[in-house]
Coordinates of C-alpha atoms in Angstrom, one line a residue:
M240 CA 8.3 22.7 -14.1
Q241 CA 10.7 19.9 -15.2
A242 CA 9.8 16.2 -14.8
I243 CA 10.9 12.8 -16.0
V244 CA 8.0 11.3 -18.0
L245 CA 7.3 7.8 -19.1
N246 CA 5.3 8.1 -22.4
T247 CA 5.4 4.5 -23.6
F248 CA 6.2 1.3 -21.7
G249 CA 9.6 -0.1 -22.6
A250 CA 10.6 3.2 -24.3
P251 CA 13.3 5.6 -22.9
L252 CA 12.3 8.1 -20.2
T253 CA 12.1 11.7 -21.3
Q254 CA 12.7 15.0 -19.6
Q255 CA 9.8 17.3 -20.2
E256 CA 8.4 20.7 -19.1
I257 CA 5.0 20.1 -17.7
T258 CA 2.4 22.2 -15.8
R259 CA 3.3 22.8 -12.2
P260 CA 0.4 21.4 -10.0
A261 CA -1.4 23.3 -7.3
A262 CA -2.4 21.9 -3.9
G263 CA -6.1 20.9 -4.1
P264 CA -8.4 20.2 -1.1
G265 CA -6.6 17.9 1.3
Q266 CA -3.3 18.2 -0.6
V267 CA 0.1 19.6 0.1
L268 CA 2.3 21.1 -2.7
V269 CA 5.8 19.8 -2.1
K270 CA 9.0 21.2 -3.6
V271 CA 10.8 17.9 -4.2
H272 CA 14.4 17.6 -3.0
A273 CA 14.9 13.9 -3.5
S274 CA 13.1 10.9 -5.1
G275 CA 13.7 7.4 -4.0
V276 CA 14.1 4.7 -6.7
N277 CA 12.7 1.2 -6.1
P278 CA 12.8 -1.9 -8.2
L279 CA 9.1 -1.4 -8.9
D280 CA 9.9 1.8 -10.8
T281 CA 12.0 -0.2 -13.3
K282 CA 9.3 -2.8 -13.7
I283 CA 6.7 -0.1 -14.3
A284 CA 8.9 1.6 -16.9
A285 CA 9.4 -1.8 -18.7
G286 CA 5.7 -2.5 -18.7
K287 CA 6.1 -5.5 -16.4
A288 CA 4.0 -4.2 -13.4
D289 CA 0.3 -4.4 -14.2
H290 CA -0.5 -4.5 -10.5
A291 CA 0.9 -0.9 -10.2
R292 CA -1.9 0.3 -12.6
A293 CA 0.3 3.1 -14.0
V294 CA -1.5 5.5 -16.4
L295 CA 0.5 6.9 -19.3
P296 CA 2.0 9.4 -19.6
A297 CA 3.3 8.9 -16.1
V298 CA 5.6 10.7 -13.8
L299 CA 7.3 7.9 -11.9
G300 CA 8.8 8.1 -8.4
I301 CA 7.1 6.4 -5.5
D302 CA 9.1 7.9 -2.6
L303 CA 9.5 11.6 -1.9
A304 CA 11.3 14.0 0.4
G305 CA 11.0 17.7 0.2
V306 CA 9.7 21.0 1.6
V307 CA 6.1 22.1 1.8
D308 CA 5.4 25.0 -0.6
S309 CA 1.7 25.5 0.1
V310 CA -1.3 23.7 1.5
G311 CA -4.8 23.2 0.2
D312 CA -8.1 23.6 1.8
G313 CA -8.8 21.5 4.8
V314 CA -5.2 20.5 5.5
Q315 CA -4.0 20.6 9.1
G316 CA -0.7 19.8 10.6
F317 CA 1.5 21.1 7.7
A318 CA 2.7 24.5 6.9
P319 CA 5.0 26.1 4.2
G320 CA 8.6 25.3 5.1
D321 CA 8.0 21.9 6.7
R322 CA 10.4 19.2 5.8
V323 CA 8.3 16.2 4.8
Y324 CA 8.5 12.7 3.3
G325 CA 6.3 9.8 2.3
M326 CA 5.3 7.2 -0.2
T327 CA 3.2 9.5 -2.4
G328 CA 2.7 8.5 -6.0
G329 CA 4.1 7.0 -9.1
V330 CA 1.4 4.3 -9.3
G331 CA -2.4 4.1 -9.9
G332 CA -2.4 7.3 -12.0
V333 CA -1.0 9.4 -9.1
A334 CA 1.9 11.6 -10.3
G335 CA 5.2 10.6 -8.7
S336 CA 8.2 12.4 -7.3
L337 CA 10.5 12.7 -10.4
A338 CA 9.4 16.3 -10.9
D339 CA 10.3 19.7 -9.4
Y340 CA 6.9 19.8 -7.5
A341 CA 4.3 17.2 -6.4
A342 CA 0.8 17.8 -5.2
V343 CA 0.4 15.1 -2.5
D344 CA -2.4 13.8 -0.4
A345 CA -1.5 15.2 3.0
R346 CA -2.5 12.0 4.7
L347 CA 0.5 10.2 3.2
L348 CA 3.1 12.6 4.6
A349 CA 5.0 13.0 7.9
R350 CA 7.5 15.6 9.0
M351 CA 11.0 14.3 9.0
P352 CA 13.5 14.7 11.9
D353 CA 15.9 17.7 11.5
Q354 CA 18.9 15.5 11.5
L355 CA 17.7 13.3 8.6
P356 CA 19.2 14.3 5.3
M357 CA 16.8 14.6 2.3
R358 CA 18.7 11.8 0.5
D359 CA 18.2 9.4 3.4
A360 CA 14.6 10.4 3.9
A361 CA 13.7 9.8 0.2
A362 CA 15.0 6.2 0.5
L363 CA 12.9 5.2 3.4
P364 CA 9.1 5.4 2.8
L365 CA 8.3 2.3 0.7
I366 CA 10.7 0.0 2.4
F367 CA 9.8 1.1 5.9
I368 CA 6.1 1.0 5.3
T369 CA 6.4 -2.5 3.8
A370 CA 8.4 -3.7 6.8
W371 CA 6.1 -2.1 9.3
E372 CA 2.9 -3.5 7.7
G373 CA 4.4 -7.0 7.8
L374 CA 6.0 -7.0 11.2
V375 CA 3.8 -4.7 13.3
D376 CA 0.4 -4.7 11.6
R377 CA 0.3 -8.3 10.6
A378 CA 2.7 -10.3 12.8
R379 CA 2.4 -8.1 16.0
V380 CA 6.1 -8.2 16.7
S381 CA 7.0 -7.7 20.4
A382 CA 9.8 -8.2 22.9
G383 CA 11.0 -11.7 23.3
K384 CA 9.7 -13.0 20.0
T385 CA 12.1 -14.8 17.6
V386 CA 12.1 -13.2 14.2
L387 CA 13.6 -14.5 11.0
V388 CA 14.0 -12.0 8.1
Q389 CA 14.6 -13.6 4.8
G390 CA 16.9 -11.3 2.8
G391 CA 18.1 -9.2 5.8
A392 CA 20.4 -6.9 3.8
G393 CA 17.9 -6.0 1.1
G394 CA 15.7 -2.8 1.0
V395 CA 12.7 -4.1 3.0
G396 CA 14.9 -6.6 4.8
H397 CA 17.2 -4.2 6.5
M398 CA 14.2 -2.1 7.6
A399 CA 12.5 -5.2 9.0
V400 CA 15.7 -6.2 10.9
Q401 CA 15.9 -2.8 12.6
L402 CA 12.2 -2.7 13.3
A403 CA 12.3 -6.1 15.0
V404 CA 15.4 -5.1 17.0
A405 CA 13.7 -1.8 18.1
H406 CA 10.7 -3.9 19.4
G407 CA 12.9 -6.0 21.5
A408 CA 12.8 -9.2 19.4
Q409 CA 15.6 -11.7 19.0
V410 CA 16.4 -11.3 15.3
Y411 CA 18.0 -13.6 12.7
A412 CA 18.5 -12.8 9.0
T413 CA 19.5 -14.7 6.0
G414 CA 21.9 -13.3 3.3
S415 CA 24.9 -14.0 1.3
A416 CA 28.4 -14.5 2.9
G417 CA 29.3 -11.0 1.7
Q418 CA 26.3 -9.5 3.5
R419 CA 27.2 -10.9 6.9
A420 CA 28.9 -7.7 8.3
V421 CA 25.9 -5.6 7.2
I422 CA 23.4 -7.9 8.8
E423 CA 25.3 -8.2 12.0
S424 CA 25.8 -4.4 12.2
L425 CA 22.0 -4.1 12.2
G426 CA 21.7 -6.3 15.3
A427 CA 20.7 -9.6 13.7
V428 CA 22.3 -13.1 13.9
F429 CA 23.5 -13.9 10.4
I430 CA 22.3 -17.1 8.6
D431 CA 23.9 -18.0 5.3
R432 CA 21.1 -18.2 2.8
D433 CA 22.5 -21.5 1.3
T434 CA 22.1 -23.3 4.7
P435 CA 19.2 -25.8 4.5
V436 CA 16.2 -24.5 6.4
E437 CA 15.9 -27.5 8.6
D438 CA 19.6 -27.0 9.7
Y439 CA 19.2 -23.4 10.8
V440 CA 15.8 -24.0 12.4
Q441 CA 17.5 -26.7 14.5
Q442 CA 20.6 -24.6 15.2
H443 CA 18.8 -21.5 16.3
T444 CA 15.5 -22.7 17.7
G445 CA 16.1 -26.2 18.7
G446 CA 13.8 -27.4 16.0
E447 CA 10.9 -25.4 17.3
G448 CA 10.8 -22.8 14.5
F449 CA 10.6 -19.0 14.6
D450 CA 7.7 -17.0 16.0
I451 CA 7.7 -14.7 13.0
V452 CA 9.2 -15.2 9.5
Y453 CA 9.3 -12.2 7.2
D454 CA 10.0 -13.2 3.6
T455 CA 11.2 -10.4 1.4
V456 CA 12.5 -12.7 -1.4
G457 CA 9.5 -14.8 -2.6
G458 CA 9.6 -18.0 -4.6
A459 CA 11.5 -20.9 -3.1
V460 CA 12.4 -18.7 -0.1
L461 CA 8.8 -18.3 0.8
D462 CA 8.3 -22.1 0.6
A463 CA 11.3 -22.4 3.0
S464 CA 9.7 -19.9 5.3
F465 CA 6.7 -22.1 5.7
R466 CA 9.0 -24.8 7.1
A467 CA 10.7 -22.3 9.4
A468 CA 7.6 -21.2 11.3
R469 CA 7.0 -22.2 14.9
R470 CA 4.3 -24.8 15.5
Y471 CA 1.0 -23.4 16.6
H472 CA 2.1 -19.8 17.1
G473 CA 4.3 -19.2 14.1
H474 CA 3.4 -16.5 11.6
V475 CA 4.8 -16.0 8.1
V476 CA 4.6 -12.7 6.3
S477 CA 5.6 -12.0 2.7
C478 CA 5.8 -8.9 0.6
L479 CA 6.4 -11.1 -2.5
G480 CA 3.9 -13.9 -2.1
W481 CA 2.8 -13.7 -5.7
G482 CA 3.6 -17.2 -6.9
T483 CA 1.9 -20.6 -6.5
H484 CA 2.8 -22.2 -3.2
A485 CA 1.8 -25.3 -1.3
L486 CA 0.4 -24.3 2.1
A487 CA 0.7 -27.8 3.5
P488 CA 4.0 -27.2 5.4
L489 CA 2.5 -24.2 7.1
S490 CA -0.8 -26.0 7.8
F491 CA 0.9 -29.0 9.3
R492 CA 2.5 -26.5 11.8
A493 CA -0.9 -25.0 12.6
A494 CA 0.8 -21.7 11.7
T495 CA -0.5 -18.6 9.9
Y496 CA 0.3 -16.5 6.8
S497 CA -0.2 -12.8 5.8
G498 CA 0.5 -11.0 2.6
V499 CA 1.6 -7.4 2.3
F500 CA 0.6 -5.2 -0.6
T501 CA 2.0 -1.7 0.2
L502 CA 0.6 -0.1 -3.0
L503 CA -3.0 -0.6 -2.0
P504 CA -3.7 2.8 -0.4
L505 CA -2.3 4.7 -3.3
I506 CA -4.2 2.6 -5.8
S507 CA -7.5 2.3 -3.9
G508 CA -7.5 5.5 -1.9
E509 CA -8.2 3.5 1.2
G510 CA -5.9 3.5 4.2
R511 CA -3.8 6.5 3.3
A512 CA -3.8 8.0 6.7
H513 CA -2.3 4.8 8.1
H514 CA 0.7 5.3 5.8
G515 CA 1.2 8.8 7.2
D516 CA 1.0 7.4 10.7
I517 CA 3.7 4.8 9.8
M518 CA 6.0 7.5 8.5
H519 CA 5.5 9.3 11.8
Q520 CA 6.9 6.1 13.5
A521 CA 9.8 6.2 11.1
S522 CA 10.6 9.7 12.2
A523 CA 10.5 8.8 15.8
L524 CA 12.9 5.8 15.3
A525 CA 15.2 7.9 13.1
A526 CA 15.3 10.7 15.7
A527 CA 16.1 8.2 18.4
G528 CA 19.0 6.8 16.4
K529 CA 17.3 3.4 15.9
L530 CA 16.9 3.6 12.1
K531 CA 19.4 4.0 9.3
V532 CA 19.1 3.4 5.6
L533 CA 21.8 1.7 3.5
L534 CA 22.4 4.0 0.5
D535 CA 24.0 3.3 -2.8
P536 CA 27.0 5.6 -3.3
G537 CA 25.9 6.5 -6.8
R538 CA 24.6 10.1 -7.2
Y539 CA 21.8 10.8 -9.7
T540 CA 20.0 14.0 -10.7
L541 CA 16.8 15.0 -12.5
T542 CA 17.8 14.3 -16.1
A543 CA 16.5 11.5 -18.4
D544 CA 20.0 10.1 -18.7
S545 CA 20.7 10.2 -15.0
V546 CA 17.4 8.7 -14.0
S547 CA 17.8 6.0 -16.6
A548 CA 21.2 5.2 -15.2
A549 CA 19.6 4.9 -11.7
H550 CA 17.1 2.5 -13.1
R551 CA 19.8 0.4 -14.8
A552 CA 21.7 0.2 -11.5
L553 CA 18.7 -1.5 -9.9
A554 CA 17.7 -3.6 -12.9
E555 CA 21.2 -5.0 -13.4
G556 CA 21.8 -5.5 -9.7
T557 CA 24.9 -3.2 -9.5
A558 CA 23.3 -0.9 -6.8
K559 CA 24.8 -1.4 -3.3
G560 CA 21.9 0.0 -1.3
K561 CA 19.0 2.3 -1.9
V562 CA 19.2 4.5 -5.0
V563 CA 18.1 8.1 -4.8
V564 CA 17.7 10.9 -7.4
E565 CA 18.6 14.3 -5.9
L566 CA 16.8 17.3 -7.3
T567 CA 18.3 19.8 -4.9
V568 CA 21.8 19.2 -3.7

């Protein structure tokens, strides 16, 4: 089969013919129709993502959408012909989705709604799982809560906004002036990201702070998030809490913090079934018309040049939404 292979960190991607895998015990062999591209893919390719534990030569591609070709021993719930998607590889030595076929741990997969196109489906897994783990698993979002999403028009951010809205929360989201229409179309109150944190906390919460703050930006924005949390009951979540931060502003509010590391089940092998369960939730929301993904208009295919162009669009910041490589159009 054909695959896009990273042989050396920092070197160009190559298109190669490699051995087609077979579905082992507990696995599903998927004919890949589309592969989602994430900023992490570009960092892995550049050799700047040690935490992803990539093993060379590597087939990249964390997100997958496709059709079940065959199932291995012990697999229940999937059959040939099923349309499936999930966050299935590309890190930790697990082969990714930039290939004609992928042998996938069945626990990571869910069937997708019939009305969900492959391109949209491939864009969802990592960003939806990351949003779900932060808002639902960690912060226990519920109706009536006030939720602030830092970076509400970004990949994880626009998933978090929709999840919070679906759970009945009152949602606010920061972004640039040019992202206002997108954020408001998702059901959130727009906050200009250049507004001082104390000003928007006063304006929107009367100075009390937000029940939940989901930081998808990191750095100084995470520091600001600590100051935006509600006293006593506020909870800050971040999927980019990798820097050095002072916890005093959070502690003085008697608030709490959680980190999200979405790659852990792929790297450790623990918790994979939960990722499959989360994708079942994505299917339910998408089927109900409560979940949409913002897609970049660029179209990319399974060639080294095209995938490299997709990576550049992310790395250079020219992509206007989620980037997807389509193997079957």
